Backbone as JSON Lines, residues from 0, in Angstrom:
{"i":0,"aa":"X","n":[-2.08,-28.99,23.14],"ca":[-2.87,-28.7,21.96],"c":[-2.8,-29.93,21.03]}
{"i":1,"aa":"X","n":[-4.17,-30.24,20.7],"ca":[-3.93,-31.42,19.48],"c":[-2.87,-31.22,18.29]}
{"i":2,"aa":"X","n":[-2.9,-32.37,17.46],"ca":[-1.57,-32.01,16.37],"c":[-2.2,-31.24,15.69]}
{"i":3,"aa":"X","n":[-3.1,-31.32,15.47],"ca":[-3.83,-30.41,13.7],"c":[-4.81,-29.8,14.16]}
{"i":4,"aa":"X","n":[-4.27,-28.65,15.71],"ca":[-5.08,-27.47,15.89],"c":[-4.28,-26.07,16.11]}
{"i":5,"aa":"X","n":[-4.82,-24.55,15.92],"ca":[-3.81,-24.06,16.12],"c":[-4.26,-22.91,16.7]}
{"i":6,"aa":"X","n":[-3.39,-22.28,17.49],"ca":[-4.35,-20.97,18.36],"c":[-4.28,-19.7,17.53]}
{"i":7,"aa":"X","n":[-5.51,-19.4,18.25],"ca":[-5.8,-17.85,17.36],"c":[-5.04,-16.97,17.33]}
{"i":8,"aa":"X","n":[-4.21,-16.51,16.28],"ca":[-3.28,-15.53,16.11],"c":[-2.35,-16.02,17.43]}
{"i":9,"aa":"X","n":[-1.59,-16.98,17.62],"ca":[-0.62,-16.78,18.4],"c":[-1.19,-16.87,20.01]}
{"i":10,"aa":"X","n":[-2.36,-16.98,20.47],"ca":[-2.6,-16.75,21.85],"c":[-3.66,-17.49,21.91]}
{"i":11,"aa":"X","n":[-4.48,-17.74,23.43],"ca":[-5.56,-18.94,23.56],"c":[-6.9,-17.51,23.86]}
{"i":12,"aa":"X","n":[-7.9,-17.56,23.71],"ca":[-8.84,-16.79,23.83],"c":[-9.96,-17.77,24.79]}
{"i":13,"aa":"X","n":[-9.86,-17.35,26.21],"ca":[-10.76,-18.44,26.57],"c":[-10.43,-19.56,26.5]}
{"i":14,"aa":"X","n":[-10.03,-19.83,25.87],"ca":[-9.41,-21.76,25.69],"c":[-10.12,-22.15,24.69]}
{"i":15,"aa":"X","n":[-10.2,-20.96,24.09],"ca":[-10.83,-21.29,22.59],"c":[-9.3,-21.59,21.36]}
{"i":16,"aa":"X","n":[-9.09,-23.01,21.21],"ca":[-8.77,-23.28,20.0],"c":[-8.7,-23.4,18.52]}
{"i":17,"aa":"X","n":[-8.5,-23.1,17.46],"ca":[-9.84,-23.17,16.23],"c":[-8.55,-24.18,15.44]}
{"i":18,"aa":"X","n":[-9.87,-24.93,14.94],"ca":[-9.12,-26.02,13.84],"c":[-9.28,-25.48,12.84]}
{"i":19,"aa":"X","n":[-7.89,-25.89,11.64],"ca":[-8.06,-25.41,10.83],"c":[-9.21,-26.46,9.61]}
{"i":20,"aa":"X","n":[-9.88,-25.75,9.1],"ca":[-10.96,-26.42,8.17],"c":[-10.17,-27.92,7.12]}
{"i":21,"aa":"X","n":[-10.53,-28.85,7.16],"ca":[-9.96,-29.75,5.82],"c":[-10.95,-29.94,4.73]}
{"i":22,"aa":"X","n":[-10.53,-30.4,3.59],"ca":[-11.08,-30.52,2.72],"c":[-10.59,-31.56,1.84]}
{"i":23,"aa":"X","n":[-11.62,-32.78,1.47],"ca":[-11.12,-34.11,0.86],"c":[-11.65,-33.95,-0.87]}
{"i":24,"aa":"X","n":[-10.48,-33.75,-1.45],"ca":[-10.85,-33.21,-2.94],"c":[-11.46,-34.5,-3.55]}
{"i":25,"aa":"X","n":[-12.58,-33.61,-4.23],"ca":[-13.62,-35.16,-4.88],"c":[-13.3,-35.27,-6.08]}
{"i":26,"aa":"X","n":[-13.42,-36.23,-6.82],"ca":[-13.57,-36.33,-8.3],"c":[-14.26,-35.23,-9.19]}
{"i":27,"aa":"X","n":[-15.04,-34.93,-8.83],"ca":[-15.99,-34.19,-9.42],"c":[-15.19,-32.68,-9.63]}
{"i":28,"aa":"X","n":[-14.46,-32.58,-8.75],"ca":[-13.77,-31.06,-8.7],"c":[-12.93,-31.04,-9.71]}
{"i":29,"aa":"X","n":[-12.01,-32.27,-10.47],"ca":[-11.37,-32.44,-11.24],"c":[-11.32,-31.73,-12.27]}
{"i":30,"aa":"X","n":[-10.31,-30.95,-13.02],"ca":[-10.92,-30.55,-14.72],"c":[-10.22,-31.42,-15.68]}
{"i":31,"aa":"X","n":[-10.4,-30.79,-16.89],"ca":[-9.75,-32.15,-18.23],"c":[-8.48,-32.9,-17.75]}
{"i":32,"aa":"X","n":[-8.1,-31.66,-17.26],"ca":[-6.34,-32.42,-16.94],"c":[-5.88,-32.99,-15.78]}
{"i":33,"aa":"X","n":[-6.89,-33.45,-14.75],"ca":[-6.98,-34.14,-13.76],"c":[-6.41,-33.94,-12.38]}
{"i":34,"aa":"X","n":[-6.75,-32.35,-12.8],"ca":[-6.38,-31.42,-11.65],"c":[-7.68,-30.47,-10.84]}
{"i":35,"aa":"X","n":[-7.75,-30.16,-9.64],"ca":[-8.48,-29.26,-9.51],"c":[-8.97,-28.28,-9.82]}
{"i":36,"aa":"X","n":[-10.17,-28.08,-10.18],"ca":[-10.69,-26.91,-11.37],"c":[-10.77,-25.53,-10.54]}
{"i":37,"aa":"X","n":[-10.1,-24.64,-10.9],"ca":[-10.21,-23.24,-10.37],"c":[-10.87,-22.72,-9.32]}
{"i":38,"aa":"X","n":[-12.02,-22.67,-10.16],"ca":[-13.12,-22.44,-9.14],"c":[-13.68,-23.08,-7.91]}
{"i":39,"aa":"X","n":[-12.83,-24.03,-7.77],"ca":[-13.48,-24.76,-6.59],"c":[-12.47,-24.57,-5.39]}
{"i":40,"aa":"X","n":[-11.88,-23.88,-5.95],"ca":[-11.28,-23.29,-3.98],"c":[-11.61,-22.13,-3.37]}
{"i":41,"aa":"X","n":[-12.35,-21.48,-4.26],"ca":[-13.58,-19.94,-3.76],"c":[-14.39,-21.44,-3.18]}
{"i":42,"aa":"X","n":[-15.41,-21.62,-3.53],"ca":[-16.04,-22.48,-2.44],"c":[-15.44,-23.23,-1.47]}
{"i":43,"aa":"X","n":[-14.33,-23.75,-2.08],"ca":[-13.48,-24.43,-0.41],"c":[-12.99,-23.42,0.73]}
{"i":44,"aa":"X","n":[-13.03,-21.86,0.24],"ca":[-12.95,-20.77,1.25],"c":[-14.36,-20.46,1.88]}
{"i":45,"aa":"X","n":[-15.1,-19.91,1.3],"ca":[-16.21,-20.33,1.73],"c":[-16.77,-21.12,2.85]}
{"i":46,"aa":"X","n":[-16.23,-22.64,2.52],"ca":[-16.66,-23.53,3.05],"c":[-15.59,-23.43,5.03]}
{"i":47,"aa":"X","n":[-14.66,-22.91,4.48],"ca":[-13.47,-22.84,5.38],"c":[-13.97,-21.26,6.4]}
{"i":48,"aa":"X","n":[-14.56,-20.52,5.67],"ca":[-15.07,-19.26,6.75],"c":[-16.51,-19.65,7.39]}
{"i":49,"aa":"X","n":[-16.67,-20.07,7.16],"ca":[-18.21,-20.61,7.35],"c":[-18.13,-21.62,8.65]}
{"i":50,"aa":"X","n":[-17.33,-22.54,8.77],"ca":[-16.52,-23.25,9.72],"c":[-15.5,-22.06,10.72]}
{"i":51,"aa":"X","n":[-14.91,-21.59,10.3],"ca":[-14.84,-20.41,11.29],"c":[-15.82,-19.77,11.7]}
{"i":52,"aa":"X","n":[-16.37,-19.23,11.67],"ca":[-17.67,-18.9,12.16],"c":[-18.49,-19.35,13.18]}
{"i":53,"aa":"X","n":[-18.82,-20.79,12.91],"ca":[-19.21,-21.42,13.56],"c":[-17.96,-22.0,14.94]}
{"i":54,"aa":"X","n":[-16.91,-22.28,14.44],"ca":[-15.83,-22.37,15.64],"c":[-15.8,-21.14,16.59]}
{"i":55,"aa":"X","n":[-16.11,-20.09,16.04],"ca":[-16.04,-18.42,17.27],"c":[-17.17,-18.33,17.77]}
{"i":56,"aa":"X","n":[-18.39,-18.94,17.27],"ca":[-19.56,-18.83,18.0],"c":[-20.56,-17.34,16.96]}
{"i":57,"aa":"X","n":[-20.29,-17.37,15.88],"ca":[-20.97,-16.59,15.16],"c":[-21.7,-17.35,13.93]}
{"i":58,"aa":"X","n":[-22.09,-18.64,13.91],"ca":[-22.64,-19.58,12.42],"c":[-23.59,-18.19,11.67]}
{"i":59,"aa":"X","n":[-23.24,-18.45,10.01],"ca":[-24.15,-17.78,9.76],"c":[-25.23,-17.8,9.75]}
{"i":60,"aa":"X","n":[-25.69,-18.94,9.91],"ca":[-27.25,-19.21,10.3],"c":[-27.9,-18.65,11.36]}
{"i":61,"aa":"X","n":[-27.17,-18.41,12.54],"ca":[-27.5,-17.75,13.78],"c":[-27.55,-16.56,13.31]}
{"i":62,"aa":"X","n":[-26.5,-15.85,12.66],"ca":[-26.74,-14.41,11.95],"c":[-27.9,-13.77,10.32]}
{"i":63,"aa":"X","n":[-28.23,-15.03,10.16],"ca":[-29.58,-14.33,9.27],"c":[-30.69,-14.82,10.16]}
{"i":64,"aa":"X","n":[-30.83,-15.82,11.04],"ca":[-31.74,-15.88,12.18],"c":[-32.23,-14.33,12.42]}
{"i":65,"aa":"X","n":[-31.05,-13.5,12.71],"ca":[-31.45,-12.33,13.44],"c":[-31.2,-11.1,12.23]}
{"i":66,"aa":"X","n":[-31.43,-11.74,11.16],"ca":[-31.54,-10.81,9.61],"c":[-30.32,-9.93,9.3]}
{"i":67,"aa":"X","n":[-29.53,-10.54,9.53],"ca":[-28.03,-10.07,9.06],"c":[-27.28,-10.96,8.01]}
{"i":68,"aa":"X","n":[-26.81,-10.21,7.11],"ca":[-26.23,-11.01,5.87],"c":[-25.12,-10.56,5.7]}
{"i":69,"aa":"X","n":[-24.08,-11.64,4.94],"ca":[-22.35,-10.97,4.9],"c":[-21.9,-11.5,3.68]}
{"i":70,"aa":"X","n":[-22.27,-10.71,2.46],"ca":[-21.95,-10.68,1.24],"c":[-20.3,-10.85,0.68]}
{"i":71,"aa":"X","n":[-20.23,-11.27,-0.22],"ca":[-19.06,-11.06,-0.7],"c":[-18.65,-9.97,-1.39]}
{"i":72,"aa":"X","n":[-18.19,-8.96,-1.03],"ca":[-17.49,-8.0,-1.79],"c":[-16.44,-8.15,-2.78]}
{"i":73,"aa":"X","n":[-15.41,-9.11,-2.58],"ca":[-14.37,-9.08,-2.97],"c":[-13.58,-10.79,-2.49]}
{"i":74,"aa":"X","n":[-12.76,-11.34,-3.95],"ca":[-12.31,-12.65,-3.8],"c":[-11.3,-12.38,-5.01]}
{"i":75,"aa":"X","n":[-10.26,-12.87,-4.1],"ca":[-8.95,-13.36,-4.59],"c":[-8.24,-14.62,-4.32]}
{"i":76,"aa":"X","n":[-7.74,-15.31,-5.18],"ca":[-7.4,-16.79,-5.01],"c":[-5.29,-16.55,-6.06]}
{"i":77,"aa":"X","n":[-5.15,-16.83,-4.95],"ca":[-3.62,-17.15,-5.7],"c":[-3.16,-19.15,-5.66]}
{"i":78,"aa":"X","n":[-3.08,-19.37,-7.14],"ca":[-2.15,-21.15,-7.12],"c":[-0.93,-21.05,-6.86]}
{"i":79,"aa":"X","n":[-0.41,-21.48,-5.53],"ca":[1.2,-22.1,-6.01],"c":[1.44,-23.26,-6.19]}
{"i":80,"aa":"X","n":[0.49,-24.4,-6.42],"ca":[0.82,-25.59,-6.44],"c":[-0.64,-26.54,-6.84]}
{"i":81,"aa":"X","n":[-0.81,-27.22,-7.44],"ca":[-1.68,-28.24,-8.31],"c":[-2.66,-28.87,-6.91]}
{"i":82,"aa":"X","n":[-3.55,-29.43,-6.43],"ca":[-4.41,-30.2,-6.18],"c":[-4.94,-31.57,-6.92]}
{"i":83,"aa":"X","n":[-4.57,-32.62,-6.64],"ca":[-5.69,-33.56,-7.42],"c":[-6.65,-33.93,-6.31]}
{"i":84,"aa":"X","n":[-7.26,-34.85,-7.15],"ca":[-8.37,-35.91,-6.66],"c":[-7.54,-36.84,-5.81]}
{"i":85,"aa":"X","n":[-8.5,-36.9,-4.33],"ca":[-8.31,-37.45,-3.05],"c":[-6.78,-37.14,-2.15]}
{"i":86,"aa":"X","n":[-6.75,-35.44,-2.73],"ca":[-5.74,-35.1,-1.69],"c":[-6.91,-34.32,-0.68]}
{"i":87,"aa":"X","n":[-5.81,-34.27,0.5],"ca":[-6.71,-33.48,1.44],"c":[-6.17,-32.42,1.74]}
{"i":88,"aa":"X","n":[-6.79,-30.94,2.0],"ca":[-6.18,-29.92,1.54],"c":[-6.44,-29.33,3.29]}
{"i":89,"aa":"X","n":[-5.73,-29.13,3.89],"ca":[-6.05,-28.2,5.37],"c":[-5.86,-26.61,4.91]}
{"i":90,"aa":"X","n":[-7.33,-26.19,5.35],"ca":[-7.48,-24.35,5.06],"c":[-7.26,-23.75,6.42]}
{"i":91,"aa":"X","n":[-6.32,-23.13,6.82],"ca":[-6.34,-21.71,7.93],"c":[-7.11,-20.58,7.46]}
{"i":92,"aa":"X","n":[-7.69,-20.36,8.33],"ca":[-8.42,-19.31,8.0],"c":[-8.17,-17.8,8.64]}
{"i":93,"aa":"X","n":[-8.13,-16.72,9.02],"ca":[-8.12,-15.96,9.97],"c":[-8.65,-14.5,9.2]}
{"i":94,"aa":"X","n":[-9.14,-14.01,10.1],"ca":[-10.08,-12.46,9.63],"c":[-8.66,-11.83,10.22]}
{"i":95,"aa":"X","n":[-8.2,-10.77,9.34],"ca":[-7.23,-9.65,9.64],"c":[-7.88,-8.49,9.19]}
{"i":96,"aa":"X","n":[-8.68,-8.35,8.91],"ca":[-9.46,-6.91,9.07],"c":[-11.01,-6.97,9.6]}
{"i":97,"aa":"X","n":[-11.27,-6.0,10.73],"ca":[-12.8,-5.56,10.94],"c":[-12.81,-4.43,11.6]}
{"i":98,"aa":"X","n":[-14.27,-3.53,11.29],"ca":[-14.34,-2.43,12.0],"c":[-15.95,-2.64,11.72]}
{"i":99,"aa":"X","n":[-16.69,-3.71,12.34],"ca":[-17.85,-3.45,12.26],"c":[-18.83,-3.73,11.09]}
{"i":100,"aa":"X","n":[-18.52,-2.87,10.08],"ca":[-19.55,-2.73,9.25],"c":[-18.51,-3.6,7.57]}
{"i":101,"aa":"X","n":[-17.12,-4.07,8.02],"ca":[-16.56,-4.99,6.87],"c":[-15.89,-5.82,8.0]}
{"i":102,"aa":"X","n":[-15.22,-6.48,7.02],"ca":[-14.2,-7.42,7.25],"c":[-13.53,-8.4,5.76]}
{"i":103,"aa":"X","n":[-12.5,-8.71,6.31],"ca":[-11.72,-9.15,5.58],"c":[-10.75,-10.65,6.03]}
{"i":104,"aa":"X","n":[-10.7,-11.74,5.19],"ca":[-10.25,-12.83,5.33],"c":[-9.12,-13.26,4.66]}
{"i":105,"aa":"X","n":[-7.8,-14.36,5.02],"ca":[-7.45,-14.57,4.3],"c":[-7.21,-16.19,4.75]}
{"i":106,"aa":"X","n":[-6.69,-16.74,3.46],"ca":[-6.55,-18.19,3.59],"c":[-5.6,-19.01,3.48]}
{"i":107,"aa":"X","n":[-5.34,-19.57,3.76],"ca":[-3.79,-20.58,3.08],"c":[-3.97,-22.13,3.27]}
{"i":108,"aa":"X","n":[-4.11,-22.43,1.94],"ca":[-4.66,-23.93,1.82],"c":[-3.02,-24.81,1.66]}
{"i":109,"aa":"X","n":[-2.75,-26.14,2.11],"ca":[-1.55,-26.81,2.43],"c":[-2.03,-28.27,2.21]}
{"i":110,"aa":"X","n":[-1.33,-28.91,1.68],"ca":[-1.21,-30.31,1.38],"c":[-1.35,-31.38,3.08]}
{"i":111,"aa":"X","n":[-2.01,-31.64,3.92],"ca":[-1.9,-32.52,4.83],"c":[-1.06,-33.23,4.72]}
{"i":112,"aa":"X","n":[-0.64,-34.48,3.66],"ca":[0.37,-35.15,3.81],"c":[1.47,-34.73,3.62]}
{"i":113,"aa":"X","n":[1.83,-33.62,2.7],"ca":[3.13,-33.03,2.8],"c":[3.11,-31.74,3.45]}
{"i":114,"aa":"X","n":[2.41,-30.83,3.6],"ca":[2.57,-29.33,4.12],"c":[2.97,-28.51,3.05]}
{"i":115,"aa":"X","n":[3.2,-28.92,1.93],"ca":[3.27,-28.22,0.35],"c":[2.21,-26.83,0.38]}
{"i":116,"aa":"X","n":[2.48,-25.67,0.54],"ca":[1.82,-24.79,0.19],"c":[1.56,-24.82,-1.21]}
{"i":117,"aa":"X","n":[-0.66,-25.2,-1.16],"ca":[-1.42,-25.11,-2.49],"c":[-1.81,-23.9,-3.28]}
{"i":118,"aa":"X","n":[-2.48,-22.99,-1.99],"ca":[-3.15,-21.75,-2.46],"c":[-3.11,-21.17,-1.78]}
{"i":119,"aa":"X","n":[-3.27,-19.57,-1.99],"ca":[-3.42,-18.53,-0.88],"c":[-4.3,-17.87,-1.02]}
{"i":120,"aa":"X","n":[-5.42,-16.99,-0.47],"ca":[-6.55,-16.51,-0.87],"c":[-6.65,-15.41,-0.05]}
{"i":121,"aa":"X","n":[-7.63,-14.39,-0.35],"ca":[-8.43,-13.67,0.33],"c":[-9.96,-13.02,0.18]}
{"i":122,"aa":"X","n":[-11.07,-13.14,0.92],"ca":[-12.15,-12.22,0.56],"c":[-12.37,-11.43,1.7]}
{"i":123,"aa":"X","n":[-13.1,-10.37,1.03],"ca":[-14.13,-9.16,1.83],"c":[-15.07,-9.37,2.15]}
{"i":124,"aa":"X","n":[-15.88,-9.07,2.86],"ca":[-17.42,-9.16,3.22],"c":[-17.69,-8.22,4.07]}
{"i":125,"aa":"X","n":[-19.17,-7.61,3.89],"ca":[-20.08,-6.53,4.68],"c":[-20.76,-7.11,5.28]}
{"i":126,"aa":"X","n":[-21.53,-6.23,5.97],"ca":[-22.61,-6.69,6.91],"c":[-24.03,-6.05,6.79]}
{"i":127,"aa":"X","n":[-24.9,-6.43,5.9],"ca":[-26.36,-6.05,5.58],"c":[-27.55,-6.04,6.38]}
{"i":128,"aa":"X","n":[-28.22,-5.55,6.51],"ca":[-29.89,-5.9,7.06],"c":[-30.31,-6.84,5.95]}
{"i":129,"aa":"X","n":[-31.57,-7.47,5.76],"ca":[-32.0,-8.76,4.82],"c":[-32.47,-7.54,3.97]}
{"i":130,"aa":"X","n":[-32.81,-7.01,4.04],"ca":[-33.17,-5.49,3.42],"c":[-32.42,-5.0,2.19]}
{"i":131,"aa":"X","n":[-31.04,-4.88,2.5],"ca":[-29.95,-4.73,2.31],"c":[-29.29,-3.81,2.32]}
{"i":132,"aa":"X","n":[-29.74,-3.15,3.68],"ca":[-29.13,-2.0,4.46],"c":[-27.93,-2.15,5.05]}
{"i":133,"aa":"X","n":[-26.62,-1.25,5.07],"ca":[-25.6,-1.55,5.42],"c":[-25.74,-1.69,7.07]}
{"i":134,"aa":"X","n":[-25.31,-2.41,7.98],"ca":[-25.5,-2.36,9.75],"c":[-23.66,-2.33,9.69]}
{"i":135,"aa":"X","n":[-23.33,-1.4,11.0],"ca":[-22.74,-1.22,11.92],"c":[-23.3,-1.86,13.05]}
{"i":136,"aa":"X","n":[-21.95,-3.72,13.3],"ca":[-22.54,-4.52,14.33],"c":[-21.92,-3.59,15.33]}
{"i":137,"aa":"X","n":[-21.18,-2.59,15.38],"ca":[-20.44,-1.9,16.64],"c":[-21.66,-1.06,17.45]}
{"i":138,"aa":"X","n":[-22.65,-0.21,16.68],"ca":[-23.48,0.04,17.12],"c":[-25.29,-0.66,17.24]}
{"i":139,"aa":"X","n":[-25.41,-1.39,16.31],"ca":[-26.72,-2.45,16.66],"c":[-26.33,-3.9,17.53]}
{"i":140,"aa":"X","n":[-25.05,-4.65,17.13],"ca":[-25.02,-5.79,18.02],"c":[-23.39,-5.84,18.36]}
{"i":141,"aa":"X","n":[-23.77,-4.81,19.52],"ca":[-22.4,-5.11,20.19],"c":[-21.67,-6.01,20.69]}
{"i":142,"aa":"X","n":[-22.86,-7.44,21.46],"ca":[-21.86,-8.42,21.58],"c":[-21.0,-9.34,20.07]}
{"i":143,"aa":"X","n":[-22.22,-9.47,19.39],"ca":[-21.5,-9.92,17.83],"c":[-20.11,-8.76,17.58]}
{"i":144,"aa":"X","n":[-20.15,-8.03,17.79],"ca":[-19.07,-6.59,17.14],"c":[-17.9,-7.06,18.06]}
{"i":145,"aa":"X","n":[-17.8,-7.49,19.42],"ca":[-16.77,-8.08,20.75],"c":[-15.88,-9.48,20.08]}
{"i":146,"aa":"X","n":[-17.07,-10.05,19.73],"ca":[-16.56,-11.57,19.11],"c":[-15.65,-11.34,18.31]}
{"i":147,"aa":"X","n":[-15.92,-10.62,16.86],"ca":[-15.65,-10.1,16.25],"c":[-14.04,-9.8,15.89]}
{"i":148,"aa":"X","n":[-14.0,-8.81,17.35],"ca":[-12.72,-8.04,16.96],"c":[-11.84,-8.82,17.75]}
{"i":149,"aa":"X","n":[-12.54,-9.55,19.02],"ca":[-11.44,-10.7,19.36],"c":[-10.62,-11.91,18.93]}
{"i":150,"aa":"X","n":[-11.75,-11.98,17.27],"ca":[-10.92,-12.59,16.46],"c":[-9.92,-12.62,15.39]}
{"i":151,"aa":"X","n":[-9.49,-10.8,15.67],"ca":[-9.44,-10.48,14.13],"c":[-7.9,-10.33,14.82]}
{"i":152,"aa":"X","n":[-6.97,-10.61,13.65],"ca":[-5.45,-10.7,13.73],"c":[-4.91,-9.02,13.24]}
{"i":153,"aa":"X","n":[-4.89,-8.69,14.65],"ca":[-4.68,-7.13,14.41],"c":[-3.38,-6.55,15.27]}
């Protein structure tokens, strides 16, 4: 296994590996005090499930292709430790809850050069028609619903 990859929950799926997401903090993210501004590690999760996604073979783009949307219900972000400008932050990502019609993520962002635990996070998300009808992928898209639960740390 490469250095800075890690298997899914403990086991190889297929010989599917997933990297964990990085993230090179910009200037711009900065606030007065020349630290990373709050809000910008909900989008660096984001940015970090979204990349999962696409590593399992589910991009969301492929999934509103076929008019399915996965809202945010719910976001929590815990700091244990500061971020500046031009650190690089490695996000794990892993879904520990699904049954179809939710799911649930959590995150743990880490300093690359030191392994300093930064942040810890979690969000929710459903699964809509574009409509914004709730779908059960267990009963409309069962292979998406397979992927799914083979990824989820259960």
């Amino acid at each position: 296994m490469a250095e800075k990859e890690i298997e899914v929950y403990g086991k190889h799926l297929e010989g599917i590996s997933i990297r964990p997401y990085e993230h090179h903090a910009k200037y711009y993210e900065t606030d007065q005090m020349g630290i990373i501004h709050h809000s910008n590690y909900i989008r660096w999760m984001e940015e970090a499930r979204m990349d999962l996604m696409d590593q399992i073979g589910l991009s969301y783009k492929e999934m509103e292709a076929i008019e399915i949307i996965s809202p945010v219900l719910s976001v929590s972000c815990e700091y244990h430790s500061m971020v500046h400008f031009d650190d690089v932050i490695v996000i794990e990502t892993r879904i520990v809850k699904y049954n179809g019609i939710k799911m649930e993520l959590e995150y743990r962002m880490t300093d690359k050069e030191t392994g300093e635990l930064r942040t810890t996070g979690r969000s929710a998300h459903c699964f809509l028609s574009r409509a914004g009808r709730p779908i059960s992928l267990k009963r409309s898209y069962p292979e998406l619903d397979t992927k799914f639960f083979e990824f989820t740390d259960a």
